[in-house]
Short mmCIF file of C-alpha atoms and ligand atoms in Angstrom, two decimals:
data_model
loop_
_atom_site.label_atom_id
_atom_site.label_comp_id
_atom_site.label_asym_id
_atom_site.label_seq_id
_atom_site.Cartn_x
_atom_site.Cartn_y
_atom_site.Cartn_z
CA UNK W 86 -5.68 1.63 16.44
CA UNK W 87 -3.53 3.32 13.85
CA UNK W 88 -0.17 1.75 12.98
CA UNK W 89 1.63 4.96 13.85
CA UNK W 90 0.18 4.85 17.40
CA UNK W 91 1.19 1.21 17.79
CA UNK W 92 4.76 1.89 16.66
CA UNK W 93 5.06 4.82 19.09
CA UNK W 94 3.62 2.86 21.98
CA UNK W 95 5.83 -0.15 21.28
CA UNK W 96 8.99 1.88 20.80
CA UNK W 97 8.46 3.79 24.04
CA UNK W 98 7.64 0.48 25.82
CA UNK W 99 4.13 1.61 26.77
CA UNK W 100 2.95 -1.64 25.29
CA UNK W 101 4.53 -4.75 23.79
CA UNK W 102 4.01 -6.43 20.39
CA UNK W 103 2.48 -9.37 22.25
CA UNK W 104 -0.12 -7.17 23.93
CA UNK W 105 -1.02 -5.42 20.69
CA UNK W 106 -1.43 -8.82 19.04
CA UNK W 107 -3.74 -10.03 21.82
CA UNK W 108 -5.94 -6.95 21.44
CA UNK W 109 -6.30 -7.62 17.71
CA UNK W 110 -6.96 -11.31 18.23
CA UNK W 111 -9.79 -10.45 20.65
CA UNK W 112 -11.34 -8.05 18.19
CA UNK W 113 -11.02 -10.67 15.45
CA UNK W 114 -12.65 -13.31 17.66
CA UNK W 115 -15.65 -10.97 18.08
CA UNK W 116 -16.07 -9.60 14.55
CA UNK W 117 -14.54 -12.10 12.15
CA UNK W 118 -17.53 -14.48 12.23
CA UNK W 119 -19.56 -11.63 10.71
CA UNK W 120 -17.00 -10.20 8.31
CA UNK W 121 -14.95 -13.25 7.22
CA UNK W 122 -11.96 -11.17 6.16
CA UNK W 123 -9.43 -13.93 6.76
CA UNK W 124 -8.89 -17.36 5.21
CA UNK W 125 -6.44 -18.24 7.96
CA UNK W 126 -4.80 -16.61 10.95
CA UNK W 127 -1.06 -17.05 11.39
CA UNK W 128 -0.45 -19.65 14.10
CA UNK W 129 3.06 -18.30 14.53
CA UNK W 130 1.97 -14.69 15.18
CA UNK W 131 2.66 -14.92 18.92
CA UNK W 132 6.14 -16.29 18.27
CA UNK W 133 6.75 -13.48 15.80
CA UNK W 134 5.68 -10.95 18.44
CA UNK W 135 8.14 -12.42 20.92
CA UNK W 136 10.97 -12.31 18.39
CA UNK W 137 10.24 -8.61 17.79
CA UNK W 138 10.37 -7.91 21.52
CA UNK W 139 13.82 -9.43 21.57
CA UNK W 140 14.99 -7.37 18.60
CA UNK W 141 13.72 -4.22 20.28
CA UNK W 142 15.55 -5.11 23.45
CA UNK W 143 18.70 -5.48 21.32
CA UNK W 144 18.21 -1.89 20.19
CA UNK W 145 17.16 -2.57 16.59
CA UNK W 146 15.35 0.25 14.81
CA UNK W 147 12.07 -1.20 13.53
CA UNK W 148 9.82 1.16 11.55
CA UNK W 149 6.80 -1.17 11.87
CA UNK W 150 7.60 -2.40 15.36
CA UNK W 151 4.85 -4.69 16.57
CA UNK W 152 2.26 -3.77 13.91
CA UNK W 153 0.02 -6.70 12.99
CA UNK W 154 -0.54 -6.78 9.23
CA UNK W 155 -3.12 -8.65 7.18
CA UNK W 156 -1.62 -10.23 4.04
CA UNK W 157 -3.64 -11.17 0.98
CA UNK W 158 -3.62 -14.92 0.41
CA UNK W 159 -1.93 -14.70 -3.00
CA UNK W 160 1.33 -13.53 -1.43
CA UNK W 161 3.61 -16.40 -0.51
CA UNK W 162 4.36 -16.91 3.16
CA UNK W 163 6.98 -19.50 3.96
CA UNK W 164 5.50 -22.37 6.00
CA UNK W 165 2.03 -20.81 6.01
CA UNK W 166 -0.63 -21.99 3.53
CA UNK W 167 -1.14 -19.68 0.58
CA UNK W 168 -4.33 -20.65 -1.25
CA UNK W 169 -5.26 -17.85 -3.67
CA UNK W 170 -8.75 -18.71 -2.40
CA UNK W 171 -8.69 -21.71 -4.76
CA UNK W 172 -9.30 -25.41 -4.17
CA UNK W 173 -6.34 -26.12 -6.43
CA UNK W 174 -3.94 -24.50 -3.91
CA UNK W 175 -5.94 -25.31 -0.78
CA UNK W 176 -3.04 -27.22 0.82
CA UNK W 177 -0.13 -25.37 -0.79
CA UNK W 178 2.59 -24.37 1.67
CA UNK W 179 5.18 -22.14 -0.01
CA UNK W 180 8.86 -22.92 0.60
CA UNK W 181 9.70 -19.20 0.50
CA UNK W 182 8.12 -15.83 1.28
CA UNK W 183 7.34 -13.01 -1.10
CA UNK W 184 9.87 -10.17 -0.94
CA UNK W 185 7.17 -7.89 0.51
CA UNK W 186 6.56 -10.37 3.34
CA UNK W 187 10.31 -10.53 4.02
CA UNK W 188 10.32 -6.75 4.16
CA UNK W 189 7.47 -6.76 6.67
CA UNK W 190 9.54 -9.04 8.89
CA UNK W 191 12.64 -6.88 8.54
CA UNK W 192 10.59 -3.81 9.53
CA UNK W 193 9.34 -5.55 12.70
CA UNK W 194 5.73 -6.20 11.63
CA UNK W 195 3.74 -9.31 12.53
CA UNK W 196 1.94 -11.32 9.84
CA UNK W 197 -1.49 -11.52 11.45
CA UNK W 198 -3.15 -13.77 8.86
CA UNK W 199 -3.97 -14.35 5.22
CA UNK W 200 -6.96 -12.49 3.78
CA UNK W 201 -9.74 -13.59 1.51
CA UNK W 202 -9.87 -12.76 -2.19
CA UNK W 203 -11.61 -13.74 -5.38
CA UNK W 204 -10.02 -16.95 -6.62
CA UNK W 205 -6.62 -16.10 -8.16
CA UNK W 206 -7.58 -12.41 -7.84
CA UNK W 207 -10.20 -12.61 -10.60
CA UNK W 208 -13.34 -10.73 -9.72
CA UNK W 209 -14.57 -7.52 -8.10
CA UNK W 210 -16.50 -8.63 -5.02
CA UNK W 211 -14.58 -11.41 -3.19
CA UNK W 212 -17.59 -13.64 -3.92
CA UNK W 213 -15.52 -15.90 -6.17
CA UNK W 214 -13.46 -17.14 -3.20
CA UNK W 215 -13.66 -20.94 -2.92
CA UNK W 216 -13.95 -20.42 0.84
CA UNK W 217 -17.01 -18.18 0.99
CA UNK W 218 -17.44 -14.42 0.58
CA UNK W 219 -16.24 -11.56 2.77
CA UNK W 220 -18.90 -9.16 4.04
CA UNK W 221 -18.58 -5.38 3.93
CA UNK W 222 -18.25 -4.16 7.54
CA UNK W 223 -20.33 -1.06 6.69
CA UNK W 224 -23.27 -3.26 5.72
CA UNK W 225 -22.92 -7.00 6.11
CA UNK W 226 -25.31 -7.68 3.23
CA UNK W 227 -23.00 -5.97 0.80
CA UNK W 228 -19.75 -6.96 -0.89
CA UNK W 229 -16.47 -5.42 0.25
CA UNK W 230 -15.37 -5.15 -3.39
CA UNK W 231 -12.53 -7.23 -4.72
CA UNK W 232 -10.32 -8.84 -5.18
CA UNK W 233 -8.49 -7.68 -2.04
CA UNK W 234 -11.85 -7.63 -0.26
CA UNK W 235 -10.53 -9.42 2.80
CA UNK W 236 -7.71 -6.93 3.22
CA UNK W 237 -9.98 -3.90 2.76
CA UNK W 238 -12.64 -5.25 5.13
CA UNK W 239 -9.99 -6.12 7.76
CA UNK W 240 -8.59 -2.57 7.73
CA UNK W 241 -12.06 -0.97 7.63
CA UNK W 242 -13.22 -2.95 10.67
CA UNK W 243 -9.85 -2.52 12.41
CA UNK W 244 -9.19 -6.24 12.44
CA UNK W 245 -5.75 -5.04 11.34
CA UNK W 246 -4.34 -1.51 11.14
CA UNK W 247 -2.63 -2.24 7.79
CA UNK W 248 -2.94 -4.71 4.97
CA UNK W 249 -1.29 -5.81 1.77
CA UNK W 250 -3.24 -6.47 -1.40
CA UNK W 251 -2.50 -6.91 -5.06
CA UNK W 252 -3.85 -4.80 -7.89
CA UNK W 253 -3.99 -6.10 -11.46
CA UNK W 254 -6.98 -4.07 -12.59
CA UNK W 255 -8.15 -2.33 -9.43
CA UNK W 256 -8.07 -5.01 -6.78
CA UNK W 257 -6.58 -2.76 -4.09
CA UNK W 258 -8.32 0.47 -5.05
CA UNK W 259 -11.90 -0.70 -5.68
CA UNK W 260 -12.32 -2.63 -2.38
CA UNK W 261 -10.63 0.26 -0.57
CA UNK W 262 -13.24 2.60 -2.01
CA UNK W 263 -16.12 0.29 -1.11
CA UNK W 264 -14.80 -0.17 2.45
CA UNK W 265 -13.81 3.46 3.11
CA UNK W 266 -10.04 3.03 3.46
CA UNK W 267 -6.97 4.25 1.58
CA UNK W 268 -5.67 1.84 -1.07
CA UNK W 269 -2.54 2.51 -3.11
CA UNK W 270 -1.15 0.88 -6.26
CA UNK W 271 2.35 2.13 -7.13
CA UNK W 272 3.96 2.65 -10.52
CA UNK W 273 4.62 -0.76 -12.06
CA UNK W 274 8.02 -1.83 -10.75
CA UNK W 275 8.20 0.14 -7.49
CA UNK W 276 7.21 -2.80 -5.26
CA UNK W 277 8.66 -6.25 -5.90
CA UNK W 278 6.41 -8.95 -7.37
CA UNK W 279 8.68 -11.78 -6.23
CA UNK W 280 6.50 -14.32 -4.49
CA UNK W 281 3.22 -12.82 -5.72
CA UNK W 282 1.24 -15.66 -7.30
CA UNK W 283 0.94 -14.49 -10.89
CA UNK W 284 -2.39 -13.46 -12.41
CA UNK W 285 -1.38 -11.16 -15.28
CA UNK W 286 2.28 -10.35 -14.95
CA UNK W 287 2.38 -7.14 -17.00
CA UNK W 288 -0.40 -5.68 -14.80
CA UNK W 289 0.12 -7.18 -11.32
CA UNK W 290 1.41 -4.96 -8.52
CA UNK W 291 1.41 -5.24 -4.74
CA UNK W 292 -0.50 -2.42 -3.07
CA UNK W 293 -1.01 -1.05 0.45
CA UNK W 294 -4.12 -0.39 2.55
CA UNK W 295 -4.52 1.81 5.64
CA UNK W 296 -6.86 4.18 7.49
CA UNK W 297 -4.61 7.25 7.45
CA UNK W 298 -2.15 8.75 5.00
CA UNK W 299 0.62 8.56 7.67
CA UNK W 300 0.01 4.84 8.07
CA UNK W 301 -0.15 4.30 4.32
CA UNK W 302 3.17 6.11 3.84
CA UNK W 303 4.78 4.14 6.65
CA UNK W 304 3.86 0.85 5.05
CA UNK W 305 4.59 1.91 1.47
CA UNK W 306 8.05 3.18 2.46
CA UNK W 307 8.80 -0.15 4.10
CA UNK W 308 7.88 -2.19 1.00
CA UNK W 309 9.13 -0.16 -1.96
CA UNK W 310 12.48 -0.21 -3.68
CA UNK W 311 14.60 -2.34 -5.94
CA UNK W 312 14.64 -6.13 -5.55
CA UNK W 313 17.22 -8.30 -7.35
CA UNK W 314 14.67 -11.16 -7.31
CA UNK W 315 12.20 -9.25 -9.56
CA UNK W 316 13.70 -8.25 -12.92
CA UNK W 317 10.92 -5.69 -13.42
CA UNK W 318 11.60 -3.86 -10.18
CA UNK W 319 12.94 -0.33 -10.57
CA UNK W 320 15.97 1.23 -8.88
CA UNK W 321 13.95 3.97 -7.18
CA UNK W 322 13.98 4.64 -3.46
CA UNK W 323 10.71 5.55 -1.72
CA UNK W 324 10.01 8.93 -0.13
CA UNK W 325 6.39 8.53 0.88
CA UNK W 326 6.59 9.90 4.42
CA UNK W 327 8.62 12.87 3.23
CA UNK W 328 5.97 13.57 0.61
CA UNK W 329 3.35 14.10 3.33
CA UNK W 330 5.21 17.22 4.49
CA UNK W 331 5.39 18.82 1.05
CA UNK W 332 3.15 21.63 -0.28
CA UNK W 333 0.39 20.54 -2.67
CA UNK W 334 1.21 23.09 -5.34
CA UNK W 335 -0.42 21.13 -8.14
CA UNK W 336 -2.81 21.34 -11.03
CA UNK W 337 -5.32 18.48 -10.92
CA UNK W 338 -6.99 17.29 -14.11
CA UNK W 339 -10.54 16.04 -13.74
CA UNK W 340 -10.97 13.29 -16.33
CA UNK W 341 -14.11 14.32 -18.21
CA UNK W 342 -14.97 10.86 -19.62
CA UNK W 343 -14.98 9.30 -16.15
CA UNK W 344 -17.54 11.75 -14.79
CA UNK W 345 -19.68 11.98 -17.96
CA UNK W 346 -22.43 9.57 -16.97
CA UNK W 347 -23.23 6.40 -15.09
CA UNK W 348 -21.92 7.43 -11.69
CA UNK W 349 -24.12 7.48 -8.62
CA UNK W 350 -24.90 10.93 -7.22
CA UNK W 351 -22.57 10.40 -4.25
CA UNK W 352 -19.55 9.98 -6.56
CA UNK W 353 -20.16 13.28 -8.31
CA UNK W 354 -20.85 15.01 -4.99
CA UNK W 355 -17.58 13.66 -3.58
CA UNK W 356 -15.72 15.04 -6.59
CA UNK W 357 -17.31 18.50 -6.12
CA UNK W 358 -16.42 18.49 -2.43
CA UNK W 359 -12.86 17.39 -3.14
CA UNK W 360 -12.43 20.17 -5.59
CA UNK W 361 -13.99 22.88 -3.40
CA UNK W 362 -11.99 21.79 -0.37
CA UNK W 363 -8.64 21.87 -2.16
CA UNK W 364 -9.33 24.97 -4.27
CA UNK W 365 -9.55 26.85 -0.97
CA UNK W 366 -6.02 25.59 -0.27
CA UNK W 367 -4.66 26.87 -3.60
CA UNK W 368 -4.84 23.66 -5.66
CA UNK W 369 -5.82 24.33 -9.31
CA UNK W 370 -8.34 22.19 -11.19
CA UNK W 371 -8.75 21.82 -14.95
CA UNK W 372 -10.77 19.45 -17.11
CA UNK W 373 -8.81 16.94 -19.18
CA UNK W 374 -9.80 14.27 -21.70
CA UNK W 375 -8.68 10.66 -22.16
CA UNK W 376 -10.53 9.81 -25.38
CA UNK W 377 -9.50 6.15 -25.41
CA UNK W 378 -10.68 5.54 -21.82
CA UNK W 379 -13.81 4.13 -23.35
CA UNK W 380 -11.81 1.17 -24.71
CA UNK W 381 -9.91 0.41 -21.52
CA UNK W 382 -12.22 -2.26 -20.20
CA UNK W 383 -12.33 -4.26 -23.45
CA UNK W 384 -8.56 -3.93 -23.81
CA UNK W 385 -7.99 -5.02 -20.23
CA UNK W 386 -10.10 -8.15 -20.54
CA UNK W 387 -8.10 -9.30 -23.59
CA UNK W 388 -4.68 -8.59 -22.09
CA UNK W 389 -5.67 -9.92 -18.67
CA UNK W 390 -7.21 -13.17 -19.87
CA UNK W 391 -4.40 -13.82 -22.35
CA UNK W 392 -1.80 -13.57 -19.58
CA UNK W 393 -4.01 -15.70 -17.33
CA UNK W 394 -4.20 -18.42 -19.97
CA UNK W 395 -0.39 -18.53 -19.98
CA UNK W 396 0.24 -18.05 -16.24
CA UNK W 397 -2.31 -20.58 -15.02
CA UNK W 398 -1.06 -23.33 -17.31
CA UNK W 399 1.22 -24.34 -14.42
CA UNK W 400 -1.72 -25.70 -12.40
CA UNK W 401 -1.85 -29.03 -14.15
CA UNK W 402 -1.67 -31.46 -11.24
CA UNK W 403 2.05 -32.04 -11.69
CA UNK W 404 3.98 -29.63 -9.54
CA UNK W 405 1.66 -27.49 -7.41
CA UNK W 406 -1.35 -28.23 -5.27
CA UNK W 407 -4.21 -30.53 -6.06
CA UNK W 408 -3.88 -33.63 -8.28
CA UNK W 409 -6.86 -35.73 -9.33
CA UNK W 410 -5.35 -38.80 -10.97
CA UNK W 411 -6.88 -39.97 -14.25
CA UNK W 412 -6.10 -42.71 -16.83
CA UNK W 413 -3.26 -40.76 -18.40
CA UNK W 414 -1.46 -37.42 -18.19
CA UNK W 415 -4.01 -35.49 -20.23
CA UNK W 416 -6.91 -36.88 -18.31
CA UNK W 417 -5.16 -36.13 -14.99
CA UNK W 418 -4.77 -32.50 -16.04
CA UNK W 419 -8.38 -32.31 -17.10
CA UNK W 420 -9.74 -33.79 -13.90
CA UNK W 421 -7.41 -31.71 -11.72
CA UNK W 422 -8.47 -28.47 -13.36
CA UNK W 423 -12.11 -29.47 -13.43
CA UNK W 424 -12.10 -30.15 -9.69
CA UNK W 425 -9.67 -27.45 -8.59
CA UNK W 426 -10.70 -24.30 -10.44
CA UNK W 427 -13.86 -22.23 -10.05
CA UNK W 428 -16.14 -20.87 -12.77
CA UNK W 429 -14.58 -17.41 -13.19
CA UNK W 430 -11.05 -18.80 -13.45
CA UNK W 431 -12.17 -21.33 -16.06
CA UNK W 432 -14.02 -18.63 -18.00
CA UNK W 433 -10.90 -16.47 -18.15
CA UNK W 434 -8.58 -19.31 -19.16
CA UNK W 435 -10.97 -20.14 -21.98
CA UNK W 436 -11.31 -16.53 -23.14
CA UNK W 437 -7.56 -15.93 -22.98
CA UNK W 438 -6.70 -19.14 -24.79
CA UNK W 439 -9.14 -18.18 -27.51
CA UNK W 440 -7.69 -14.66 -27.82
CA UNK W 441 -4.20 -16.10 -28.23
CA UNK W 442 -5.10 -18.89 -30.61
CA UNK W 443 -3.73 -19.11 -34.16
CA UNK W 444 -5.78 -17.01 -36.53
CA UNK W 445 -7.21 -14.78 -33.75
CA UNK W 446 -4.01 -13.58 -32.10
CA UNK W 447 -3.66 -10.47 -34.25
CA UNK W 448 -7.36 -9.65 -34.19
CA UNK W 449 -7.59 -9.78 -30.39
CA UNK W 450 -4.28 -9.74 -28.53
CA UNK W 451 -2.36 -7.72 -31.13
CA UNK W 452 -5.15 -5.16 -31.30
CA UNK W 453 -5.41 -4.97 -27.51
CA UNK W 454 -1.69 -4.19 -27.30
CA UNK W 455 -2.13 -1.32 -29.78
CA UNK W 456 -5.09 -0.01 -27.80
CA UNK W 457 -2.96 -0.23 -24.67
CA UNK W 458 -0.28 1.93 -26.30
CA UNK W 459 -2.90 4.47 -27.38
CA UNK W 460 -4.30 4.65 -23.86
CA UNK W 461 -0.81 5.29 -22.49
CA UNK W 462 -0.33 8.06 -25.05
CA UNK W 463 -3.63 9.67 -24.06
CA UNK W 464 -2.57 9.67 -20.40
CA UNK W 465 0.75 11.26 -21.38
CA UNK W 466 -1.13 14.01 -23.21
CA UNK W 467 -3.39 14.63 -20.20
CA UNK W 468 -0.33 14.87 -17.98
CA UNK W 469 0.95 17.70 -20.16
CA UNK W 470 -1.92 19.78 -18.74
CA UNK W 471 -2.00 18.52 -15.14
CA UNK W 472 0.29 17.10 -12.48
CA UNK W 473 -2.27 14.67 -11.15
CA UNK W 474 -5.55 13.26 -12.46
CA UNK W 475 -8.81 12.69 -10.62
CA UNK W 476 -11.33 9.93 -11.40
CA UNK W 477 -13.88 7.96 -9.44
CA UNK W 478 -12.57 4.63 -8.10
CA UNK W 479 -15.90 2.89 -8.63
CA UNK W 480 -19.06 4.22 -10.29
CA UNK W 481 -21.18 3.19 -7.28
CA UNK W 482 -20.81 2.34 -3.60
CA UNK W 483 -20.83 -1.31 -2.50
CA UNK W 484 -23.44 -3.52 -4.16
CA UNK W 485 -25.40 -6.31 -2.53
CA UNK W 486 -23.95 -9.81 -2.21
CA UNK W 487 -25.27 -11.90 -5.08
CA UNK W 488 -26.29 -8.90 -7.22
CA UNK W 489 -23.77 -9.45 -10.01
CA UNK W 490 -22.91 -13.11 -9.57
CA UNK W 491 -25.04 -14.41 -12.39
CA UNK W 492 -23.89 -11.73 -14.82
CA UNK W 493 -20.10 -11.73 -15.40
CA UNK W 494 -20.32 -8.71 -17.71
CA UNK W 495 -21.89 -6.50 -15.04
CA UNK W 496 -19.16 -7.66 -12.64
CA UNK W 497 -16.50 -6.66 -15.21
CA UNK W 498 -18.16 -3.26 -15.56
CA UNK W 499 -17.45 -2.45 -11.92
CA UNK W 500 -13.78 -2.19 -12.97
CA UNK W 501 -14.46 0.59 -15.47
CA UNK W 502 -12.53 3.24 -13.56
CA UNK W 503 -9.53 1.24 -12.43
CA UNK W 504 -8.24 -0.99 -15.23
CA UNK W 505 -6.83 1.80 -17.43
CA UNK W 506 -4.30 2.65 -14.72
CA UNK W 507 -2.75 -0.83 -14.78
CA UNK W 508 -2.71 -0.90 -18.57
CA UNK W 509 -0.72 2.36 -18.52
CA UNK W 510 1.48 1.26 -15.58
CA UNK W 511 0.62 4.38 -13.54
CA UNK W 512 0.47 4.92 -9.78
CA UNK W 513 -2.96 5.57 -8.25
CA UNK W 514 -4.60 5.90 -4.87
CA UNK W 515 -8.20 5.44 -3.83
CA UNK W 516 -9.02 7.77 -0.96
CA UNK W 517 -12.15 7.92 1.20
CA UNK W 518 -14.00 11.03 0.03
CA UNK W 519 -17.68 10.75 0.88
CA UNK W 520 -20.61 8.73 2.11
CA UNK W 521 -23.79 7.86 0.25
CA UNK W 522 -26.65 6.15 2.07
CA UNK W 523 -24.23 5.24 4.87
CA UNK W 524 -21.77 3.63 2.46
CA UNK W 525 -18.24 4.90 1.67
CA UNK W 526 -17.33 6.58 -1.62
CA UNK W 527 -13.76 6.63 -2.92
CA UNK W 528 -12.01 8.94 -5.37
CA UNK W 529 -8.94 8.04 -7.35
CA UNK W 530 -5.81 10.16 -7.72
CA UNK W 531 -3.42 9.23 -10.52
CA UNK W 532 0.14 10.43 -11.18
CA UNK W 533 2.77 10.21 -13.89
CA UNK W 534 5.02 7.14 -13.71
CA UNK W 535 7.44 7.40 -10.77
CA UNK W 536 5.68 10.49 -9.37
CA UNK W 537 3.79 8.32 -6.88
CA UNK W 538 4.83 10.54 -3.96
CA UNK W 539 2.87 13.51 -5.34
CA UNK W 540 -0.32 11.57 -4.82
CA UNK W 541 0.56 11.28 -1.13
CA UNK W 542 1.19 15.00 -0.88
CA UNK W 543 -2.23 15.87 -2.30
CA UNK W 544 -4.13 13.13 -0.44
CA UNK W 545 -2.59 14.29 2.81
CA UNK W 546 -3.63 17.87 2.05
CA UNK W 547 -7.21 16.67 1.54
CA UNK W 548 -7.17 14.53 4.69
CA UNK W 549 -5.96 17.54 6.67
CA UNK W 550 -8.35 20.04 5.12
CA UNK W 551 -11.34 17.76 5.67
CA UNK W 552 -10.09 16.84 9.15
CA UNK W 553 -10.22 13.16 8.36
CA UNK W 554 -14.01 13.36 8.09
CA UNK W 555 -14.24 10.47 5.66
CA UNK W 556 -11.96 8.00 7.43
CA UNK W 557 -13.46 6.13 10.33
CA UNK W 558 -13.63 2.58 11.58
CA UNK W 559 -16.60 0.81 9.97
CA UNK W 560 -19.63 0.61 12.29
CA UNK W 561 -19.72 -3.18 12.67
CA UNK W 562 -20.20 -4.61 16.15
N1 LIG J 1018 -11.55 -6.86 -11.02
C1 LIG J 1018 -10.43 -6.99 -11.94
C2 LIG J 1018 -10.43 -8.37 -12.54
O1 LIG J 1018 -11.27 -9.15 -12.18
C3 LIG J 1018 -9.17 -6.72 -11.26
C4 LIG J 1018 -8.59 -7.86 -10.54
C5 LIG J 1018 -7.32 -7.55 -9.86
O2 LIG J 1018 -6.91 -6.38 -9.81
N2 LIG J 1018 -6.68 -8.58 -9.39
O3 LIG J 1018 -9.59 -8.67 -13.36
#
């Protein structure tokens, strides 16, 4: 079901939140053993549904009345385990909820469960989860992408109509592309990060996943806005649903470097089709250049790992999660981290600590910050010629499970189209735009900072013009 349909049915009393929940739990019971989108279902979901029924009876206006929502397991949920798909946080029960989770409750949504991810949101396939991989519901032998792979697979298979993810370098957009759903990362600061378990704080944002633009706007409106608990949140009110009604009178810049080479044929075909479809509706297309795009991946993996090295220092066996006691404090830390962290997390802590170390700081981290500024300037220049930019979300459709596991560099390369957006702090959406060999293809729309809503206007125009041809529930049964 779509969230919009659920809200309508619940508000007009044609169904109740409890009934909707039961339908989803039945579907999950049937399909989850194949997909493994969730780390844990919420044992209090039924009680939440009953509480919403009561609020409705009291006449409260609830924009997400009775909608079950899948929440990535790096977003804190009070009283409900939040593991980051890591052994080190396997038994961690947060004493508070992330602001976005509080907002879901206020809007009348039900937290259905916590979704799988790559450990601490490091990866591109959800294979680095300590609790086993998620399978792509379009082809169970393929990855769903990552790191919000559980959230994307859940929405694609309609195990949930909506989901929350986080996006540090593409973790909402890339799995959305590989699973054929919409995935949106806002301008840095538009959705609160309070209660998001930190990966790289200058890049992390919460993002939204859905199977229609209406649903995506509904969820994004409910989550966005200023939050006194996050000092980086911006005082901007959301207008995502309103944006769906606006005219797409835009010039779109096709980023030449991103289509130059290395993409599968389906990606280029989807771009052609997108252009032809919208040109008929009066949208203008030009070619633009981001010369420094080529350096984005290298820059990202210095900035990202440096911030990881600092953020993950807190997992030392003292305050949070696992503790493996050794002879002394140092040895306890060593044993805890040895036992509690997986290979990719260790690799990144090592790389980041090296990049920040005395004597190398300027050569690596300092240089990466300058490259980041240059990238931002190149985007600004492109936005002088176009209102929105178009890039692939991923160079290929979903790859096979295991294909990239033994080669970290090839895993990093799957982020080639997404990381620049986080470095520049821009809003971007991955939208379903094609199929190749029965697998979904996504395209990425990017806007100037704080012009997030324009993306929704154009994506809605495409959805309408193509009659939703590229959005369907994944054929898993
Ligand atoms: N795949 C990217 C990485 O591994 C992005 C991760 C993310 O956005 N959380 O860093």
